[in-house]
């Protein structure tokens, strides 16, 4: 029985799953030769392969003498097959354990895969190309014992030309995959194209895996340039074709209707240009319109080869400090993707999985992903094309000495060229950087950027995604189309350098730091606010990775009797992170001259010291901190914004605020805006709605002012400002606190407030109630912080390491100081004028527990109550004494504590001795 097929969509980057399906069906019916008598066809290679393993890189020139003692499925990885050295890591809270998730099985060396394949007789006159979509790192192919070729890309498919070595009938095919380090990409193997930090150093083959039998005279690959303004399409073939051949180009629109069919005579410059009649739909996030181009190679009136490629009409340029897509302003709301796939240890190769990931990002208002120091497989581009996500791609490069090693630099340059050649037709491929935080030979980096621009201008390029190199990083490089940084030569453009050092205000932006820049700026890795681990996440690791780091934290908490606090720690630190991420994003939106931001990260980064900086976990699942609808209030294409000087007010003040909208929809609009002030029960205390206002597209506009008299608030209140757009339903929220005017006193109704230990002990001995708030310089303790741990307490251990406050808001001590269970802006001054005390095993119940980082898990506080002698003490390591007229938060907390201490509710359970109290003070 003979099977005859014509497969029309072959070649990398174009659909050929139908061919594979037919070939699989043939295999299932026991045909030894697949898809025969075809003009062009593919021989799928999935299934069982014999396996032999060698430690390290192999110097063999032949597989002869190897012992093939196992079998494994390909495509796949040895990790997923459970092959390799079993991990013996014990869950101990030490740095080596806490660095990253551990692979349950690890093999770093050369794996030899062997299979007998059958080649049909008629294929002898065809070109045969073995394609392996994703390999780590070097592949060597042997046919019938002879070495054919080698490949070493981490970013693009490995292709091996087998034309001259395959014979009709049975052939022994051996593929050696060496996943040891081939080139030095960075220190500690942290570039995400080759790392154990997120992606693991797997061995195997992923994705498309087949031998393609092609005509000896073929099109090669297609490059498609499509201009939405001129509607001109230029098609460039990679192969030069004989003059007697023709190319027939057929264009279909997103509804699959044919709109152009044109025949060209083959020409030496390989370029074929036509104009689309009528209107074309440009590709962008709002309308990810994809067209299909079929290119047929014709000879003697017969089709020799056919390739179909999807693409979009998309123009991306810069205009001064603006990004412009299809003639309108583009604002990027992005996050990083650092090859974090904790079930497989490798990136997905299916469109469905990438679509789900992108949809999670879009659910949280994002339109952009940066692939930090790696390039994803084709399915990532195909899904982004269909969903409408703007991608930034990088070679696997995180070098701090770029250019010092010639072989490594040449590899990165080759990778960059391969990336744009392989994935360049995808409209989602919008931005490209040469790597992450690069240092070294910037002249060589410039030459690389210039070479890529000369080769392909369908996207924008930048030298590096930020750098710490002296003399660089604060101003764009001369070749940069856009600039990624965390600060300029005029100051910070992300909250890391602001939020813990400047009293919180909500009208400052970064305009002064960016107004002089010549190109668009995208803020680098904003956020990085560490959230306490979700220990329930441990059960989700059912794949190749073991969360030994999480298990170590759980055991440590169990040992210290703190496990019951784990979820509270998660939520308290997570809510503070949410508050900070909100302000990060809004400041970026308010700054004229910023064209977008890149979060680090919307989801967790489980490497580099367990950097759990996400509001979602490593699986892109919610931690229960905030959902997509709430996040989109301040992170979306349309965001209501306010400008106000502070968050804490006295009732004698007038709240002056300005309001406006960041509109990054394609079109301008006209809508009314409503400003409201609501209490915790939802009662509206102030409301004002404007007449419909014109809201331009592509910018943030200030649209009006409001003054709110606060004199009616005679008791402490936490209130919510709401700015809404009733017509569209968009709204955003901010919290403020109002305290009545009050005189601070040192002694009130028998409660002594003192800074002096001896005075406090004397009063306590006499049975008094005392607030002891010593001078900060006399306290033993950690630096008081408002912002929690940056990135990771393991990766960066030399930081105070706290993660916010955990408070019982119903405790009577806070009856006159409205608070949630977590840190919010009204705690800023109190946190910054404090020391954090470690109380170890002392028998106290803190009024405020300071959340420690998960690497130390200490008992920490800055406010506790206790009995001492005959008296009762509230010990505050927050300053409740000095300069209270200009510190309304401290004055109000002091008042609330004094009211509590005067009441019958003040009856501490725990007792400490004077010497135990003295242990919190420095020995003077």
XYZ file of N, CA and C in Angstrom, residues 540-657:
354
model
N 1.957 22.191 45.060
C 1.774 22.373 43.621
C 2.969 21.861 42.809
N 4.076 21.547 43.496
C 5.288 21.133 42.784
C 5.244 19.633 42.520
N 4.492 19.268 41.504
C 4.309 17.858 41.148
C 5.160 17.441 39.957
N 6.030 18.335 39.486
C 6.831 18.049 38.302
C 8.273 17.738 38.639
N 9.186 18.339 37.877
C 10.604 17.976 37.955
C 11.354 18.745 39.036
N 10.718 19.745 39.649
C 11.397 20.587 40.629
C 10.837 20.357 42.030
N 11.731 20.410 43.005
C 11.374 20.199 44.405
C 11.559 21.515 45.151
N 10.518 22.034 45.812
C 10.641 23.294 46.550
C 11.309 23.075 47.914
N 12.550 22.622 47.896
C 13.263 22.365 49.145
C 13.412 23.653 49.941
N 13.532 24.786 49.240
C 13.633 26.073 49.933
C 12.365 26.372 50.734
N 11.208 26.135 50.147
C 9.951 26.340 50.861
C 9.850 25.374 52.047
N 10.254 24.153 51.827
C 10.184 23.157 52.905
C 11.099 23.541 54.066
N 12.254 24.113 53.751
C 13.174 24.546 54.799
C 12.557 25.659 55.633
N 11.862 26.562 54.974
C 11.193 27.653 55.699
C 10.107 27.078 56.602
N 9.335 26.150 56.093
C 8.273 25.546 56.904
C 8.841 24.842 58.131
N 9.925 24.089 57.963
C 10.532 23.405 59.095
C 11.066 24.396 60.127
N 11.653 25.491 59.645
C 12.184 26.505 60.556
C 11.059 27.140 61.379
N 9.939 27.438 60.717
C 8.801 28.009 61.442
C 8.234 27.014 62.453
N 8.160 25.752 62.061
C 7.682 24.732 62.990
C 8.583 24.669 64.224
N 9.890 24.665 64.003
C 10.848 24.578 65.102
C 10.707 25.777 66.054
N 10.406 26.944 65.504
C 10.312 28.154 66.321
C 8.911 28.432 66.830
N 7.963 27.547 66.508
C 6.588 27.745 66.950
C 5.880 28.891 66.268
N 6.276 29.205 65.032
C 5.729 30.350 64.309
C 4.919 29.952 63.079
N 4.727 28.654 62.853
C 4.081 28.222 61.615
C 2.669 28.793 61.488
N 1.996 28.983 62.610
C 0.628 29.511 62.565
C 0.574 30.934 62.021
N 1.738 31.604 61.953
C 1.772 32.989 61.463
C 2.103 33.077 59.978
N 2.407 31.947 59.347
C 2.914 31.985 57.975
C 1.946 32.670 57.018
N 0.676 32.329 57.101
C -0.283 32.939 56.166
C -0.477 34.414 56.465
N -0.458 34.787 57.744
C -0.547 36.210 58.095
C 0.660 36.968 57.554
N 1.847 36.358 57.645
C 3.042 36.992 57.098
C 2.900 37.189 55.588
N 2.402 36.158 54.915
C 2.181 36.255 53.465
C 1.273 37.427 53.137
N 0.138 37.514 53.812
C -0.836 38.547 53.458
C -0.354 39.938 53.856
N 0.284 40.065 55.023
C 0.748 41.388 55.459
C 1.832 41.922 54.526
N 2.804 41.079 54.185
C 3.859 41.527 53.269
C 3.307 41.719 51.861
N 2.364 40.870 51.461
C 1.779 40.983 50.130
C 0.962 42.245 49.954
N 0.207 42.625 50.976
C -0.593 43.847 50.869
C 0.302 45.084 50.786
N 1.414 45.081 51.529
C 2.357 46.193 51.408
C 2.961 46.225 50.008
N 3.322 45.062 49.475
C 3.859 45.014 48.113
C 2.847 45.556 47.115
N 1.586 45.205 47.269
C 0.535 45.710 46.367
C 0.482 47.230 46.408
N 0.520 47.798 47.603
C 0.472 49.260 47.759
C 1.657 49.910 47.051
N 2.833 49.321 47.192
C 4.026 49.889 46.574
C 4.004 49.721 45.057
N 3.557 48.562 44.572
C 3.448 48.372 43.126
C 2.463 49.368 42.518
N 1.381 49.642 43.228
C 0.398 50.613 42.727
C 1.047 51.983 42.551
N 1.781 52.425 43.562
C 2.411 53.738 43.462
C 3.515 53.741 42.408
N 4.260 52.633 42.269
C 5.262 52.522 41.196
C 4.622 52.791 39.837
N 3.536 52.102 39.571
C 2.898 52.185 38.262
C 2.298 53.564 38.041
N 1.645 54.109 39.059
C 1.007 55.417 38.873
C 2.039 56.522 38.666
N 3.173 56.451 39.354
C 4.210 57.465 39.114
C 4.735 57.385 37.690
N 4.892 56.174 37.192
C 5.347 56.027 35.807
C 4.312 56.598 34.845
N 3.037 56.313 35.088
C 1.980 56.826 34.224
C 1.906 58.355 34.254
N 2.239 58.946 35.378
C 2.158 60.404 35.532
C 3.327 61.134 34.872
N 4.405 60.420 34.539
C 5.627 61.072 34.088
C 5.646 61.222 32.575
N 5.594 62.467 32.110
C 5.769 62.718 30.688
C 7.212 62.398 30.311
N 7.393 61.561 29.310
C 8.732 61.157 28.905
C 9.056 59.723 29.237
N 8.195 59.070 30.027
C 8.326 57.628 30.243
C 7.362 56.927 29.298
N 7.871 55.941 28.575
C 7.064 55.246 27.572
C 6.618 53.864 28.023
N 6.911 53.512 29.268
C 6.464 52.228 29.759
C 7.294 51.768 30.931
N 6.854 50.671 31.528
C 7.559 50.098 32.672
C 7.623 48.586 32.502
N 8.613 48.012 33.149
C 8.772 46.559 33.198
C 8.871 46.150 34.651
N 7.821 45.488 35.144
C 7.781 45.036 36.524
C 8.742 43.876 36.725
N 9.307 43.813 37.931
C 9.978 42.596 38.365
C 9.432 42.266 39.750
N 8.296 41.653 39.733
C 7.660 40.929 38.656
C 6.202 40.829 39.046
N 5.319 40.555 38.093
C 3.946 40.245 38.454
C 3.865 38.882 39.128
N 4.739 37.951 38.713
C 4.741 36.632 39.350
C 6.119 36.355 39.952
N 6.176 35.364 40.822
C 7.381 35.107 41.598
C 8.549 34.670 40.736
N 9.732 35.013 41.235
C 11.005 34.565 40.668
C 11.620 33.624 41.703
N 11.572 32.300 41.476
C 12.008 31.381 42.528
C 13.511 31.160 42.593
N 14.294 31.861 41.768
C 15.746 31.732 41.792
C 16.393 32.887 42.525
N 17.728 32.980 42.405
C 18.516 34.067 42.989
C 18.152 34.323 44.447
N 18.077 33.249 45.220
C 17.814 33.398 46.640
C 16.354 33.371 46.991
N 15.536 32.717 46.188
C 14.089 32.641 46.426
C 13.513 34.059 46.457
N 13.474 34.676 45.305
C 13.017 36.067 45.178
C 11.521 36.079 44.872
N 10.738 36.022 45.934
C 9.279 35.914 45.782
C 8.686 37.310 45.726
N 8.894 37.968 44.603
C 8.545 39.373 44.470
C 7.201 39.579 43.776
N 6.478 38.503 43.517
C 5.263 38.621 42.732
C 4.007 38.728 43.565
N 2.986 39.329 42.961
C 1.637 39.274 43.529
C 0.938 37.997 43.090
N 1.496 37.337 42.057
C 1.097 35.992 41.667
C 2.262 35.057 41.971
N 1.969 33.779 42.110
C 3.054 32.843 42.394
C 3.766 32.435 41.112
N 4.713 31.519 41.228
C 5.517 31.122 40.070
C 4.696 30.406 39.012
N 3.486 29.968 39.361
C 2.598 29.290 38.421
C 1.619 30.264 37.764
N 1.785 31.562 37.987
C 0.886 32.608 37.506
C -0.495 32.509 38.177
N -0.535 31.923 39.363
C -1.789 31.840 40.117
C -1.813 32.916 41.191
N -3.011 33.344 41.561
C -3.176 34.391 42.572
C -2.711 33.902 43.938
N -2.115 34.804 44.710
C -1.801 34.533 46.111
C -2.909 35.002 47.050
N -3.983 35.535 46.477
C -5.058 36.056 47.297
C -4.854 37.490 47.728
N -3.841 38.158 47.172
C -3.527 39.541 47.561
C -4.376 40.535 46.776
N -4.476 40.315 45.473
C -5.243 41.219 44.605
C -5.631 40.441 43.359
N -6.818 40.697 42.849
C -7.241 40.034 41.613
C -7.018 40.955 40.423
N -7.233 40.418 39.249
C -6.957 41.173 38.035
C -7.810 42.420 37.909
N -9.090 42.338 38.281
C -9.980 43.496 38.149
C -9.489 44.656 39.000
N -9.059 44.369 40.238
C -8.569 45.436 41.116
C -7.233 45.980 40.620
N -6.371 45.114 40.115
C -5.077 45.563 39.604
C -5.260 46.444 38.374
N -6.227 46.110 37.533
C -6.447 46.904 36.313
C -6.954 48.305 36.622
N -7.426 48.567 37.836
C -7.838 49.927 38.169
C -6.678 50.905 38.036
N -5.448 50.434 38.334
C -4.287 51.320 38.226
C -3.280 50.844 37.190
N -3.597 49.767 36.480
C -2.688 49.255 35.443
C -3.516 48.770 34.267
N -3.816 49.675 33.359
C -4.586 49.312 32.172
C -4.434 50.422 31.150
N -5.134 50.290 30.050
C -5.048 51.297 28.991
C -5.764 52.595 29.355
N -6.596 52.576 30.405
C -7.304 53.784 30.838
C -7.299 53.802 32.362
N -6.547 54.759 32.955
C -6.372 54.785 34.408
C -6.689 56.174 34.941
N -7.721 56.321 35.788
C -7.937 57.582 36.498
C -6.819 57.816 37.516
N -6.353 59.051 37.633
C -5.225 59.379 38.503
C -5.518 60.629 39.315
N -4.914 60.710 40.490
C -4.972 61.948 41.269
C -3.566 62.383 41.638
N -3.438 63.669 41.900
C -2.210 64.253 42.417
C -2.559 64.910 43.747
N -1.944 64.500 44.846
C -2.179 65.133 46.144
C -0.877 65.120 46.933
N -0.710 66.052 47.870
C 0.597 66.225 48.510
C 0.945 65.161 49.539
N -0.050 64.486 50.115
C 0.235 63.526 51.180
C -0.997 62.672 51.418
N -0.868 61.729 52.347
C -1.980 60.829 52.649
C -2.563 61.066 54.031
N -1.846 61.792 54.901
C -2.287 62.007 56.276
C -2.571 63.492 56.476
N -3.759 63.798 57.060
C -4.202 65.185 57.219
C -4.750 65.411 58.628
N -4.674 66.652 59.070
C -5.393 67.100 60.251
C -6.781 67.582 59.821
N -7.717 67.524 60.724
C -9.079 67.960 60.391
C -9.157 69.456 60.135
N -8.144 70.199 60.542
C -8.130 71.640 60.273
C -7.648 71.962 58.863
N -7.218 70.965 58.102
C -6.672 71.191 56.774
C -7.743 71.052 55.698
N -7.427 71.568 54.538
C -8.233 71.378 53.333
C -7.443 70.475 52.391
N -8.084 69.415 51.936
C -7.444 68.502 50.996
C -7.549 69.082 49.587
N -6.412 69.435 49.038
C -6.353 69.965 47.677
C -5.798 68.879 46.762
N -6.583 68.515 45.775
C -6.089 67.485 44.869
C -6.428 67.843 43.429
